[in-house]
Coordinates of N, CA and C and ligand atoms in Angstrom, one line a residue:
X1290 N 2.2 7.9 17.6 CA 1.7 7.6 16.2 C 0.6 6.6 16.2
X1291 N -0.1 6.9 15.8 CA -1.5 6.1 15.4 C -1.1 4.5 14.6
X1292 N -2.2 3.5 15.1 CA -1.2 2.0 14.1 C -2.2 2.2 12.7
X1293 N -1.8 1.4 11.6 CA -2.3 1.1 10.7 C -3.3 0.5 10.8
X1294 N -4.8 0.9 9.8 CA -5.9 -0.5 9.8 C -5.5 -1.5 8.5
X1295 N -5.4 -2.4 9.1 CA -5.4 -3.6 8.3 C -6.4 -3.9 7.1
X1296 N -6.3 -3.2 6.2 CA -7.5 -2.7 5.2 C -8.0 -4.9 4.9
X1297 N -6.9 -5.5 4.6 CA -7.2 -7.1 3.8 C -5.9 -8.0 4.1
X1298 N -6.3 -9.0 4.6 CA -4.7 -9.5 5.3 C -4.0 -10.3 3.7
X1299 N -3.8 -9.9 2.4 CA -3.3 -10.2 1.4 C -3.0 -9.2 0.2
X1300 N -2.3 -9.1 -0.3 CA -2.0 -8.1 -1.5 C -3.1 -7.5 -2.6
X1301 N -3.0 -6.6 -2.4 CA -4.0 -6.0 -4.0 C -3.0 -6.1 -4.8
X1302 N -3.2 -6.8 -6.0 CA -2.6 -7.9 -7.1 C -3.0 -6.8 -8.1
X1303 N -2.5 -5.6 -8.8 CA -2.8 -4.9 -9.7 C -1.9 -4.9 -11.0
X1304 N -2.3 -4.6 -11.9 CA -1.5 -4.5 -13.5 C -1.2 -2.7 -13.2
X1305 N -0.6 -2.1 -13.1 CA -0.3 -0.5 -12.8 C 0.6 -0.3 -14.2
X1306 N -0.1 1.1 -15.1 CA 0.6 1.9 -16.3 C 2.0 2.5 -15.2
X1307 N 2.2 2.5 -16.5 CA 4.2 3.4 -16.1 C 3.2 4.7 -15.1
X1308 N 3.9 5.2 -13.9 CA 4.0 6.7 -13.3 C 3.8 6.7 -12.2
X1309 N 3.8 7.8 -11.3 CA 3.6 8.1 -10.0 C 2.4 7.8 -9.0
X1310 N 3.1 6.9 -7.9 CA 1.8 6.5 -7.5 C 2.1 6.8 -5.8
X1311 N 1.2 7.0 -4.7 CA 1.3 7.0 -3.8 C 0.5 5.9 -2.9
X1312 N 1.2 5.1 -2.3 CA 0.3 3.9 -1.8 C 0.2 4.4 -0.4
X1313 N -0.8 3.9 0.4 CA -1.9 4.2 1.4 C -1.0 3.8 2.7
X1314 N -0.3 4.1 3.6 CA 0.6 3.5 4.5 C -0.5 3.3 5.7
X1315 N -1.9 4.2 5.6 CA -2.6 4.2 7.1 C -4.1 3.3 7.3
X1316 N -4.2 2.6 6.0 CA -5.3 1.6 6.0 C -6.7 2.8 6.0
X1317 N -6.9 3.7 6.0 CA -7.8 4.9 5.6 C -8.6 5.4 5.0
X1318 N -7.1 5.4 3.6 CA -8.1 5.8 2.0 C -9.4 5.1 1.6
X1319 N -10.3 5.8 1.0 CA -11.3 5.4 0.9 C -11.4 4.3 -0.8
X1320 N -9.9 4.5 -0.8 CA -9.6 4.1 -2.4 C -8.3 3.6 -2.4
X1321 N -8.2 2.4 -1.9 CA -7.4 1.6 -1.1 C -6.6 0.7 -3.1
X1322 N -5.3 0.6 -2.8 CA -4.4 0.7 -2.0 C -3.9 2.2 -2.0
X1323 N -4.6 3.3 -2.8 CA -3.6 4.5 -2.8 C -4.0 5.7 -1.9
X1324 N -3.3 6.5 -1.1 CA -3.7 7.5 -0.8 C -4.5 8.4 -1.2
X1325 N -5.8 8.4 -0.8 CA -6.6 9.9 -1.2 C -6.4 11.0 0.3
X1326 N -5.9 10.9 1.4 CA -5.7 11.9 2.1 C -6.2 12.0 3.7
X1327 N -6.7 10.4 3.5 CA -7.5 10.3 4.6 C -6.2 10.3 5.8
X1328 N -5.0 9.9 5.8 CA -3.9 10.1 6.9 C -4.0 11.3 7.8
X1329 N -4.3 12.3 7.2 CA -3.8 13.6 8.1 C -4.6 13.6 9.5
X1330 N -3.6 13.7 10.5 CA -3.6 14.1 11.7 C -3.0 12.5 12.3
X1331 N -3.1 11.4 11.5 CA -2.2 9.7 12.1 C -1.1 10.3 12.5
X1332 N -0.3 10.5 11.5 CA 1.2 11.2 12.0 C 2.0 9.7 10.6
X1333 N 1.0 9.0 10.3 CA 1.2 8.3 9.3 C 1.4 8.9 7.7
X1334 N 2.1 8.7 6.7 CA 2.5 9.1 5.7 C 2.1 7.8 4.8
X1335 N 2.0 8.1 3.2 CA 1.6 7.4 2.4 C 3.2 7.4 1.5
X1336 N 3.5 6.4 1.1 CA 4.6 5.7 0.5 C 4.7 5.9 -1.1
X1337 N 5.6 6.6 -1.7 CA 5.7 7.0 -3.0 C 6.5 6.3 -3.7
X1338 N 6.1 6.0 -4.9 CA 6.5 4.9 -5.7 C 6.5 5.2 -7.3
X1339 N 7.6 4.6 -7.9 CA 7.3 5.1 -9.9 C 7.4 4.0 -10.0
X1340 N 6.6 3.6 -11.4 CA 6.7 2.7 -12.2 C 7.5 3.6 -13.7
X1341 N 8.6 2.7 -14.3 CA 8.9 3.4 -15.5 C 8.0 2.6 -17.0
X1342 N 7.5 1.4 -16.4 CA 6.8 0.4 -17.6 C 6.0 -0.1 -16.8
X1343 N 4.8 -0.3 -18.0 CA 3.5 -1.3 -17.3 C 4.3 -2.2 -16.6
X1344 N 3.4 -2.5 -15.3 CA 4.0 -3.4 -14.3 C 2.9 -3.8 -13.3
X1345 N 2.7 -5.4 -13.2 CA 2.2 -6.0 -12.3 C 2.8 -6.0 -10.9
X1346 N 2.0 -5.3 -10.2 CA 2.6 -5.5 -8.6 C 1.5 -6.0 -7.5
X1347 N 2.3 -6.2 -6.2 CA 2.3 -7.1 -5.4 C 1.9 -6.0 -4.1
X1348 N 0.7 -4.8 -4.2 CA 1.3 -3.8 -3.1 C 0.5 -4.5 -2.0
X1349 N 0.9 -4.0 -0.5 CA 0.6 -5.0 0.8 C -0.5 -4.4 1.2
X1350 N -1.7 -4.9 1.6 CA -2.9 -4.4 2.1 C -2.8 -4.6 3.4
X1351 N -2.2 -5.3 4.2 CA -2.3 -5.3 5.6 C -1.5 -4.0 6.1
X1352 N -0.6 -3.7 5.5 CA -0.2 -2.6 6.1 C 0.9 -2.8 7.1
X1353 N 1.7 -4.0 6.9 CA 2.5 -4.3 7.8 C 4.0 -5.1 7.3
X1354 N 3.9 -4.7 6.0 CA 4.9 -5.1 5.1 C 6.1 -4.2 5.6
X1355 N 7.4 -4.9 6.0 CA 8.5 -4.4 5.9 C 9.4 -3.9 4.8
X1356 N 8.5 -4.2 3.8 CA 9.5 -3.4 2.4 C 8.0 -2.9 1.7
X1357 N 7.6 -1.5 2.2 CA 6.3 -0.9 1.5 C 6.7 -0.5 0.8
X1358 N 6.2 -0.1 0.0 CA 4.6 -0.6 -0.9 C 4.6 -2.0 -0.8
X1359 N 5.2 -3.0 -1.1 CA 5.2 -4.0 -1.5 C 5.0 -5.3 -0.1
X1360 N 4.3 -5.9 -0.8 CA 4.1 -7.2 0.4 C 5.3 -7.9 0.4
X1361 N 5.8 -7.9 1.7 CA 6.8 -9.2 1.7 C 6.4 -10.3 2.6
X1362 N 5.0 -10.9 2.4 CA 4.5 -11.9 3.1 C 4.3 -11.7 4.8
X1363 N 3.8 -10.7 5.1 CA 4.2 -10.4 6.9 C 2.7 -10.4 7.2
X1364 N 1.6 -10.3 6.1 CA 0.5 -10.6 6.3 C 0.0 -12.1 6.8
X1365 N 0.7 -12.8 6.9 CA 0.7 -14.3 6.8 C 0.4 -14.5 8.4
X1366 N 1.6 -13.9 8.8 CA 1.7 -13.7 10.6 C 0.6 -12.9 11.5
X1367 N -0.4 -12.3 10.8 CA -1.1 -11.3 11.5 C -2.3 -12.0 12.0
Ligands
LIG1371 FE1 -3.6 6.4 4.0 FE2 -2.9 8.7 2.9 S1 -4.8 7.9 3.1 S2 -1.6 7.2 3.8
LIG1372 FE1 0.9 -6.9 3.8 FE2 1.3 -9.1 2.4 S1 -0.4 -7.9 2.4 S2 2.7 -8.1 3.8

């Protein structure tokens, strides 16, 4: 399996409407943090997520967060 590119060693800090979102697991997309499709042939997958209400989140740009989407500070170590 191909590694992840480290698109930004800190979080894209976004306000996201309620719905379906797929976040970027391969550092790729050309429209970072979400998957537009650039993974195929990594063997990498893009990480699906709902929001049910507007909601500010925390998703992880380095791509090395152990609880994706979401940064759990593991960019700090990189
Ligand atoms: Fe990165 Fe789809 S483009 S997971
Ligand atoms: Fe990846 Fe924080 S940006 S863990």
């Amino acid at each position: 399996m191909t590694e992840p590119i480290i698109v930004q060693k800190k979080p894209h800090v976004l306000e996201l409407d309620a719905g379906s979102y797929y976040w970027c697991a391969c550092g790729r997309s050309k429209n970072p943090p979400f998957c537009d499709g650039s993974h195929q042939g990594t063997g990498l997958e893009p990480i699906h997520f709902e929001l049910s209400e507007p909601t500010k989140v925390w998703l992880c740009g380095c791509k090395h967060s152990a609880r994706p989407p979401f940064c759990d500070g593991a960019h700090k170590r990189l």
